[in-house]
Amino acid sequence: MSFKYPGLSAEHDAYRDQVRRFVQTEITPNVARWDEAESFPRELHQKAAAAGILNLGYPEEYGGIPVSDPYFGLIMAEELARCGAGGVPASLMTHSIGLPPVLAGGSEALKQQIVSPVVRGDKLICLGITEPGGGSDVAALKTRAVLDGDHYVVNGSKTFITSGMRADWVTTAVRTGGEGMGGISLLVIPTDLPGFSRTPLKKMGWWVSDTATLYFDNLRVPVANRIGVENEGFLYIMRNFNTERTGMAAGCLGYSKVCYEYARDYAQQRKTFGKRLADHQVIRHKLSRMMLEITGLETMLYTIATVNAQGGNPIAETALLKVKASETFEFCANEAMQILGGHGFMRDNPVERLYRETKVQAIGGGSAEIMLDLAARQFKI
Ligand SMILES: Cc1cc2nc3c(=O)[nH]c(=O)nc-3n(C[C@H](O)[C@H](O)[C@H](O)COP(=O)(O)OP(=O)(O)OC[C@H]3O[C@@H](n4cnc5c(N)ncnc54)[C@H](O)[C@@H]3O)c2cc1C
């Protein structure tokens, strides 16, 4: 947008500058190399903590920086996305899905053990919900945890897990009771326990995001590592869904802007048939349509954030926001690639990478089909 969303203050602007500087100096110059190598240095977590990124929004007592509104988190997600490689923010920030259940329902001892090292960037935590047998139907998960004295014995597998090869802990959804959502508990599983193993996965995009399949083979985890009450784990999974979805939408906003900016800059320099690409009406309209989608997404995102800040809980609109976000990103990556011509198809062009990363945004964190259906049910269609 050519204007700032009216709810944002000078403090938000300053935080945006702070994150942008970090991304420009520490991430963007390295992303192409890191993505090809399918790995980034682990110390990036510590650097991101020192820059007030990794620890934003967590309680001060554990080394976090509490925030007064949801805008800061969205600004951070958008600015991280400007590095132009979605796998970096996805893996750097897996604690944003792995840690909230610990904070919401973990014992004080568990929080003391886990939250500070993660928020400092010394240790990594990820979230293990999806299984080889299915991801959308969370309530049908099969990984089983059976009580044996003061331990659970866990058997099963999780797949597509971001930061899965490197994580020190996995916040894991397991079946402790009967069928359905009422039989699920959350356990924090340390990855150095006997009975834990993992294998890396090759992907279409997000090469650097460290995706893995995890295996639990008679793994014994203390009951003290359970989050909240037995068989009430589904509540803790659900509680973070809206925050995850608005964060993903903010990321898509950033990726869409990167696509737009690369296409605009190229269209202003490249000449065909005696004039700049940007002087051909067809190309100008493509760029305007990208801006139309970006402005629509940005307005929806910040309006929903404002409703959240005022204590609202717009579940249906947040589900639709996630769909709008992935579609906007897909549209912008597609149009940018077309404007860039052959250059867009080359591996050294960030739009080539972003184009390959569009689909994961429509699948992860609640797929488009599931989001549309959730909205339909909320609207009682
Ligand atoms: C790169 C990547 C990273 C990921 N990171 C994590 C992670 O860190 N932790 C984690 O737990 N999971 C993670 N996931 C998993 C992700 O959340 C799931 O892929 C997603 O929930 C969809 O589950 P699924 O792939 O098993 O598809 P399925 O559930 O098998 O669905 C397949 C297709 O059918 C559609 N579908 C399913 N049910 C319906 C229905 N009722 N009506 C209409 N259409 C339907 C879906 O939308 C999808 O298009 C990641 C996935 C990817 C690709």
Coordinates of C-alpha atoms and ligand atoms in Angstrom, one line a residue:
M1 CA 0.0 0.0 0.0
S2 CA 1.2 3.5 -0.6
F3 CA 0.0 4.5 2.9
K4 CA 0.6 3.0 6.3
Y5 CA -2.2 1.0 8.0
P6 CA -3.8 3.6 10.3
G7 CA -3.4 1.4 13.4
L8 CA 0.4 1.4 13.2
S9 CA 2.5 3.8 15.3
A10 CA 6.1 5.1 15.2
E11 CA 7.0 2.3 17.5
H12 CA 5.8 -0.3 14.9
D13 CA 7.8 1.6 12.2
A14 CA 10.9 1.4 14.3
Y15 CA 10.5 -2.3 14.9
R16 CA 10.0 -2.8 11.2
D17 CA 13.3 -1.0 10.5
Q18 CA 15.0 -3.1 13.1
V19 CA 13.9 -6.4 11.5
R20 CA 14.5 -5.2 8.0
R21 CA 18.1 -4.3 8.8
F22 CA 18.6 -7.7 10.4
V23 CA 17.2 -9.5 7.3
Q24 CA 19.2 -7.3 4.9
T25 CA 22.5 -7.9 6.6
E26 CA 22.2 -11.4 8.2
I27 CA 19.8 -13.3 5.9
T28 CA 19.2 -12.0 2.3
P29 CA 22.9 -12.1 1.1
N30 CA 23.1 -15.8 2.2
V31 CA 19.7 -17.3 1.3
A32 CA 20.5 -18.6 -2.2
R33 CA 23.6 -20.4 -0.9
W34 CA 21.7 -21.7 2.2
D35 CA 18.8 -22.9 0.2
E36 CA 21.0 -24.8 -2.2
A37 CA 22.9 -26.3 0.7
E38 CA 19.5 -27.2 2.4
S39 CA 20.8 -25.7 5.7
F40 CA 21.5 -22.4 7.5
P41 CA 23.9 -21.9 10.4
R42 CA 22.3 -22.8 13.8
E43 CA 23.7 -19.6 15.3
L44 CA 21.2 -17.7 13.2
H45 CA 18.7 -18.5 16.0
Q46 CA 20.9 -16.8 18.5
K47 CA 21.5 -13.8 16.3
A48 CA 17.7 -13.5 15.7
A49 CA 17.2 -13.6 19.5
A50 CA 19.8 -10.9 20.0
A51 CA 18.0 -8.8 17.4
G52 CA 14.7 -9.0 19.2
I53 CA 13.1 -11.3 16.6
L54 CA 13.1 -14.8 18.0
N55 CA 12.0 -13.8 21.5
L56 CA 9.3 -11.3 20.5
G57 CA 6.0 -11.9 22.2
Y58 CA 7.3 -14.2 24.9
P59 CA 7.2 -13.5 28.7
E60 CA 10.0 -11.4 30.1
E61 CA 10.7 -13.9 32.9
Y62 CA 12.0 -16.4 30.2
G63 CA 14.0 -13.8 28.3
G64 CA 11.2 -12.8 26.0
I65 CA 10.1 -9.3 24.9
P66 CA 6.3 -9.0 25.6
V67 CA 4.3 -7.0 23.1
S68 CA 1.1 -5.0 23.6
D69 CA -0.6 -5.8 20.3
P70 CA -0.5 -8.4 17.4
Y71 CA 0.9 -5.9 14.9
F72 CA 4.5 -6.5 16.0
G73 CA 4.4 -10.2 15.2
L74 CA 2.9 -9.5 11.8
I75 CA 5.5 -6.9 10.9
M76 CA 8.2 -9.4 11.9
A77 CA 6.7 -12.2 9.7
E78 CA 6.3 -9.8 6.8
E79 CA 9.9 -8.5 7.1
L80 CA 11.4 -12.0 7.5
A81 CA 9.6 -13.0 4.3
R82 CA 11.5 -10.2 2.5
C83 CA 14.6 -12.4 2.5
G84 CA 12.9 -14.1 -0.5
A85 CA 13.3 -17.7 0.8
G86 CA 10.4 -19.1 2.8
G87 CA 12.4 -22.0 4.2
V88 CA 14.5 -19.7 6.4
P89 CA 11.6 -18.1 8.3
A90 CA 9.7 -21.4 8.4
S91 CA 12.6 -23.1 10.1
L92 CA 14.0 -20.2 12.1
M93 CA 10.6 -19.7 13.7
T94 CA 9.3 -23.2 14.3
H95 CA 9.2 -22.4 18.0
S96 CA 6.3 -20.1 17.2
I97 CA 4.2 -23.3 16.7
G98 CA 6.1 -25.6 19.1
L99 CA 6.4 -23.3 22.1
P100 CA 2.9 -21.8 22.7
P101 CA 1.4 -25.1 23.9
V102 CA 4.2 -25.4 26.4
L103 CA 3.6 -21.9 27.7
A104 CA -0.2 -22.4 27.8
G105 CA -0.3 -25.7 29.5
G106 CA 3.2 -27.0 30.6
S107 CA 4.2 -27.3 34.2
E108 CA 6.4 -24.5 35.6
A109 CA 9.3 -27.1 35.7
L110 CA 8.8 -27.9 32.0
K111 CA 8.7 -24.2 31.1
Q112 CA 11.8 -23.5 33.1
Q113 CA 13.6 -26.3 31.3
I114 CA 12.5 -25.4 27.8
V115 CA 11.3 -21.8 27.2
S116 CA 14.4 -19.8 28.0
P117 CA 16.9 -21.8 26.0
V118 CA 14.5 -21.8 23.0
V119 CA 13.8 -18.1 23.3
R120 CA 17.6 -17.4 23.5
G121 CA 18.1 -19.4 20.3
D122 CA 20.3 -22.0 22.1
K123 CA 17.8 -24.9 21.6
L124 CA 15.2 -25.7 19.0
I125 CA 11.7 -26.9 19.3
C126 CA 9.3 -28.0 16.6
L127 CA 5.7 -29.2 16.3
G128 CA 4.7 -32.7 15.4
I129 CA 1.1 -33.1 14.5
T130 CA 1.0 -34.5 10.9
E131 CA 1.4 -38.3 10.4
P132 CA 2.1 -40.3 7.3
G133 CA -1.6 -41.4 7.4
G134 CA -2.9 -37.8 7.3
G135 CA -2.6 -34.2 8.3
S136 CA -5.9 -32.4 7.7
D137 CA -7.9 -34.7 9.9
V138 CA -5.9 -34.0 13.1
A139 CA -8.5 -35.7 15.3
A140 CA -7.7 -39.1 13.6
L141 CA -4.1 -39.2 14.4
K142 CA -2.7 -42.6 15.4
T143 CA 0.7 -42.2 17.2
R144 CA -0.1 -44.0 20.5
A145 CA 1.2 -43.1 24.0
V146 CA 0.5 -45.7 26.7
L147 CA 0.9 -44.9 30.4
D148 CA 3.5 -47.1 32.2
G149 CA 4.2 -45.9 35.7
D150 CA 5.5 -42.4 35.5
H151 CA 6.3 -42.6 31.8
Y152 CA 4.4 -42.8 28.5
V153 CA 5.6 -45.4 26.0
V154 CA 5.2 -43.8 22.6
N155 CA 5.0 -45.6 19.2
G156 CA 4.2 -44.1 15.9
S157 CA 5.5 -41.6 13.4
K158 CA 5.2 -37.9 12.3
T159 CA 6.0 -36.5 8.9
F160 CA 6.6 -33.2 7.0
I161 CA 7.9 -31.8 10.3
T162 CA 9.7 -28.4 9.9
S163 CA 13.1 -28.2 11.8
G164 CA 12.6 -32.0 12.3
M165 CA 16.2 -33.0 11.9
R166 CA 17.7 -30.3 14.2
A167 CA 15.0 -29.9 16.9
D168 CA 16.0 -30.7 20.5
W169 CA 12.3 -31.1 21.5
V170 CA 9.1 -32.0 19.6
T171 CA 5.8 -30.9 20.9
T172 CA 4.0 -34.0 19.8
A173 CA 0.3 -34.9 19.5
V174 CA -0.3 -38.5 20.6
R175 CA -3.3 -40.6 21.2
T176 CA -3.7 -41.4 24.9
G177 CA -7.4 -42.1 24.9
G178 CA -10.2 -43.3 22.5
E179 CA -11.0 -42.2 19.0
G180 CA -11.5 -38.5 18.0
M181 CA -10.3 -35.2 19.4
G182 CA -11.1 -36.2 23.0
G183 CA -8.4 -38.9 23.0
I184 CA -5.4 -36.7 22.1
S185 CA -2.6 -35.4 24.4
L186 CA 0.4 -33.3 23.8
L187 CA 3.9 -34.5 25.0
V188 CA 7.2 -32.6 24.8
I189 CA 9.5 -35.3 23.5
P190 CA 13.3 -34.7 23.8
T191 CA 15.0 -35.9 20.6
D192 CA 17.9 -37.5 22.5
L193 CA 15.8 -40.2 24.0
P194 CA 16.3 -43.9 23.1
G195 CA 13.6 -44.9 20.6
F196 CA 13.7 -41.7 18.7
S197 CA 15.0 -41.5 15.1
R198 CA 14.4 -39.3 12.1
T199 CA 15.1 -39.0 8.4
P200 CA 15.3 -35.9 6.1
L201 CA 12.8 -35.2 3.3
K202 CA 13.5 -33.8 -0.2
K203 CA 11.0 -31.1 -1.3
M204 CA 9.8 -29.0 -4.2
G205 CA 10.7 -25.8 -2.3
W206 CA 11.7 -24.5 1.2
W207 CA 14.9 -26.6 0.7
V208 CA 16.5 -25.0 3.7
S209 CA 13.6 -25.6 6.1
D210 CA 14.9 -28.9 7.5
T211 CA 11.8 -31.1 7.0
A212 CA 11.8 -34.6 8.4
T213 CA 9.9 -37.8 9.2
L214 CA 10.1 -38.7 12.9
Y215 CA 9.8 -42.2 14.4
F216 CA 8.9 -43.2 17.9
D217 CA 9.8 -46.8 18.8
N218 CA 8.9 -47.7 22.3
L219 CA 10.1 -44.3 23.3
R220 CA 9.7 -43.6 27.1
V221 CA 8.9 -40.0 28.0
P222 CA 8.2 -38.8 31.5
V223 CA 4.6 -38.0 32.3
A224 CA 5.9 -34.6 33.5
N225 CA 6.5 -33.8 29.9
R226 CA 2.7 -33.8 29.2
I227 CA 1.2 -30.4 28.4
G228 CA -2.0 -29.9 30.4
V229 CA -4.6 -32.5 31.2
E230 CA -4.5 -36.0 29.6
N231 CA -6.8 -36.2 26.5
E232 CA -7.2 -32.4 26.3
G233 CA -4.3 -31.8 24.0
F234 CA -6.5 -30.9 21.1
L235 CA -7.4 -27.7 22.8
Y236 CA -3.8 -26.6 23.0
I237 CA -3.3 -27.4 19.3
M238 CA -6.4 -25.4 18.3
R239 CA -5.5 -22.4 20.5
N240 CA -2.5 -21.5 18.3
F241 CA -4.1 -22.0 14.9
N242 CA -5.3 -18.4 14.4
T243 CA -1.9 -17.0 15.4
E244 CA -0.2 -19.4 13.1
R245 CA -2.6 -18.5 10.2
T246 CA -2.2 -14.7 10.6
G247 CA 1.5 -15.2 10.8
M248 CA 1.5 -17.2 7.6
A249 CA -0.7 -14.6 5.9
A250 CA 1.8 -11.9 6.9
G251 CA 4.6 -14.0 5.4
C252 CA 2.6 -14.3 2.1
L253 CA 2.2 -10.6 2.1
G254 CA 6.0 -10.2 2.3
Y255 CA 6.6 -12.8 -0.4
S256 CA 4.0 -11.2 -2.7
K257 CA 5.7 -7.8 -2.3
V258 CA 9.1 -9.3 -3.1
C259 CA 7.6 -10.7 -6.3
Y260 CA 6.0 -7.4 -7.2
E261 CA 9.2 -5.4 -6.6
Y262 CA 11.4 -7.7 -8.7
A263 CA 8.8 -7.5 -11.5
R264 CA 8.4 -3.8 -11.3
D265 CA 12.1 -3.1 -11.3
Y266 CA 12.7 -5.3 -14.3
A267 CA 9.7 -3.8 -16.1
Q268 CA 11.2 -0.4 -15.6
Q269 CA 14.6 -1.4 -17.0
R270 CA 13.9 -3.9 -19.8
K271 CA 13.1 -2.6 -23.2
T272 CA 11.1 -4.4 -25.9
F273 CA 9.8 -3.0 -29.1
G274 CA 11.5 0.4 -28.5
K275 CA 10.0 1.1 -25.0
R276 CA 10.2 0.0 -21.4
L277 CA 8.2 -3.1 -20.5
A278 CA 6.4 -0.9 -17.9
D279 CA 5.2 1.3 -20.8
H280 CA 3.3 -1.5 -22.4
Q281 CA -0.2 -1.4 -21.0
V282 CA -0.6 -5.1 -20.7
I283 CA 2.5 -5.2 -18.3
R284 CA 1.3 -2.1 -16.4
H285 CA -2.0 -3.8 -15.8
K286 CA -0.3 -7.0 -14.6
L287 CA 1.6 -4.9 -12.0
S288 CA -1.5 -3.0 -11.0
R289 CA -3.4 -6.3 -10.5
M290 CA -0.6 -7.5 -8.3
M291 CA -0.9 -4.4 -6.2
L292 CA -4.7 -4.8 -6.1
E293 CA -4.3 -8.3 -4.6
I294 CA -1.5 -7.2 -2.2
T295 CA -3.5 -4.2 -1.0
G296 CA -6.6 -6.4 -0.5
L297 CA -4.5 -8.9 1.5
E298 CA -2.8 -6.2 3.6
T299 CA -6.1 -4.5 4.5
M300 CA -7.7 -7.9 5.4
L301 CA -4.7 -8.9 7.5
Y302 CA -4.5 -5.7 9.5
T303 CA -8.2 -5.4 10.0
I304 CA -8.3 -8.9 11.4
A305 CA -5.3 -8.0 13.6
T306 CA -7.2 -5.0 14.9
V307 CA -10.3 -7.2 15.7
N308 CA -7.9 -9.6 17.6
A309 CA -6.3 -6.6 19.4
Q310 CA -9.8 -5.6 20.6
G311 CA -10.4 -9.1 22.0
G312 CA -12.3 -10.6 19.1
N313 CA -11.8 -14.1 17.7
P314 CA -12.7 -14.0 14.0
I315 CA -12.2 -17.7 13.2
A316 CA -14.0 -17.7 9.8
E317 CA -12.3 -14.6 8.6
T318 CA -8.9 -15.8 9.7
A319 CA -9.5 -19.0 7.8
L320 CA -10.4 -17.0 4.7
L321 CA -7.4 -14.7 5.2
K322 CA -5.1 -17.7 5.0
V323 CA -6.7 -18.7 1.7
K324 CA -6.6 -15.1 0.4
A325 CA -2.9 -14.9 1.4
S326 CA -1.8 -18.1 -0.4
E327 CA -3.8 -17.1 -3.5
T328 CA -2.3 -13.6 -3.5
F329 CA 1.2 -15.0 -3.3
E330 CA 0.5 -17.6 -6.0
F331 CA -0.9 -14.9 -8.3
C332 CA 2.0 -12.5 -7.7
A333 CA 4.7 -15.2 -8.2
N334 CA 3.0 -16.3 -11.4
E335 CA 2.7 -12.8 -12.8
A336 CA 6.2 -11.8 -11.7
M337 CA 7.7 -14.9 -13.3
Q338 CA 5.9 -14.0 -16.6
I339 CA 7.1 -10.4 -16.5
L340 CA 10.7 -11.5 -15.9
G341 CA 10.5 -13.8 -18.9
G342 CA 13.5 -16.2 -19.2
H343 CA 15.3 -14.5 -16.3
G344 CA 12.5 -15.5 -14.0
F345 CA 13.0 -19.1 -14.9
M346 CA 16.7 -19.1 -13.9
R347 CA 17.9 -20.6 -10.6
D348 CA 19.7 -17.4 -9.5
N349 CA 16.4 -15.4 -9.6
P350 CA 14.6 -15.1 -6.2
V351 CA 11.2 -15.3 -8.1
E352 CA 12.1 -18.7 -9.4
R353 CA 12.5 -19.9 -5.8
L354 CA 9.4 -18.1 -4.6
Y355 CA 7.3 -19.6 -7.4
R356 CA 8.3 -23.1 -6.2
E357 CA 7.3 -22.1 -2.6
T358 CA 3.7 -21.0 -3.3
K359 CA 2.0 -24.4 -3.0
V360 CA 3.2 -25.1 0.5
Q361 CA 1.4 -21.9 1.7
A362 CA -1.9 -23.4 0.4
I363 CA -1.2 -26.8 2.1
G364 CA 0.6 -26.2 5.5
G365 CA -1.1 -24.8 8.6
G366 CA -4.5 -25.8 7.3
S367 CA -5.0 -26.4 3.6
A368 CA -7.2 -24.1 1.4
E369 CA -9.9 -26.7 1.2
I370 CA -10.0 -27.2 5.0
M371 CA -10.0 -23.4 5.6
L372 CA -12.8 -22.7 3.1
D373 CA -14.9 -25.5 4.8
L374 CA -14.1 -24.2 8.2
A375 CA -15.4 -20.7 7.2
A376 CA -18.5 -22.2 5.6
R377 CA -19.3 -24.1 8.8
Q378 CA -18.7 -20.9 10.9
F379 CA -21.0 -18.9 8.6
K380 CA -23.5 -21.8 8.8
I381 CA -23.8 -22.0 5.0
Ligands
LIG1 C1 6.9 -28.1 3.8 C2 5.9 -28.6 4.8 C3 6.1 -28.3 6.1 C4 5.3 -28.8 7.1 N1 5.6 -28.5 8.4 C5 4.8 -29.2 9.4 C6 5.1 -29.1 10.8 O1 6.1 -28.5 11.2 N2 4.4 -29.8 11.7 C7 3.3 -30.5 11.3 O2 2.7 -31.1 12.1 N3 2.9 -30.6 10.0 C8 3.6 -29.9 9.0 N4 3.3 -30.0 7.7 C9 2.1 -30.8 7.3 C10 0.9 -29.9 6.9 O3 0.3 -29.3 8.0 C11 0.0 -30.9 6.2 O4 0.6 -31.3 4.9 C12 -1.4 -30.4 5.9 O5 -2.1 -30.3 7.2 C13 -2.2 -31.3 5.0 O6 -2.1 -32.6 5.4 P1 -1.7 -33.8 4.4 O7 -0.5 -33.3 3.6 O8 -1.7 -35.1 5.1 O9 -2.9 -33.8 3.3 P2 -4.3 -34.6 3.5 O10 -4.9 -34.3 4.8 O11 -4.1 -36.1 3.1 O12 -5.1 -33.9 2.3 C14 -4.8 -34.1 1.0 C15 -5.6 -33.1 0.1 O13 -7.0 -33.4 0.3 C16 -7.6 -32.2 0.8 N5 -8.6 -32.6 1.8 C17 -8.4 -33.2 2.9 N6 -9.6 -33.4 3.6 C18 -10.5 -32.8 2.8 C19 -11.9 -32.5 3.0 N7 -12.6 -32.9 4.0 N8 -12.6 -31.8 2.0 C20 -11.9 -31.4 0.9 N9 -10.6 -31.6 0.7 C21 -9.9 -32.2 1.7 C22 -6.5 -31.3 1.4 O14 -6.8 -30.0 1.4 C23 -5.3 -31.7 0.5 O15 -5.4 -30.8 -0.6 C24 4.1 -29.5 6.7 C25 3.8 -29.7 5.4 C26 4.7 -29.2 4.4 C27 4.4 -29.5 3.0

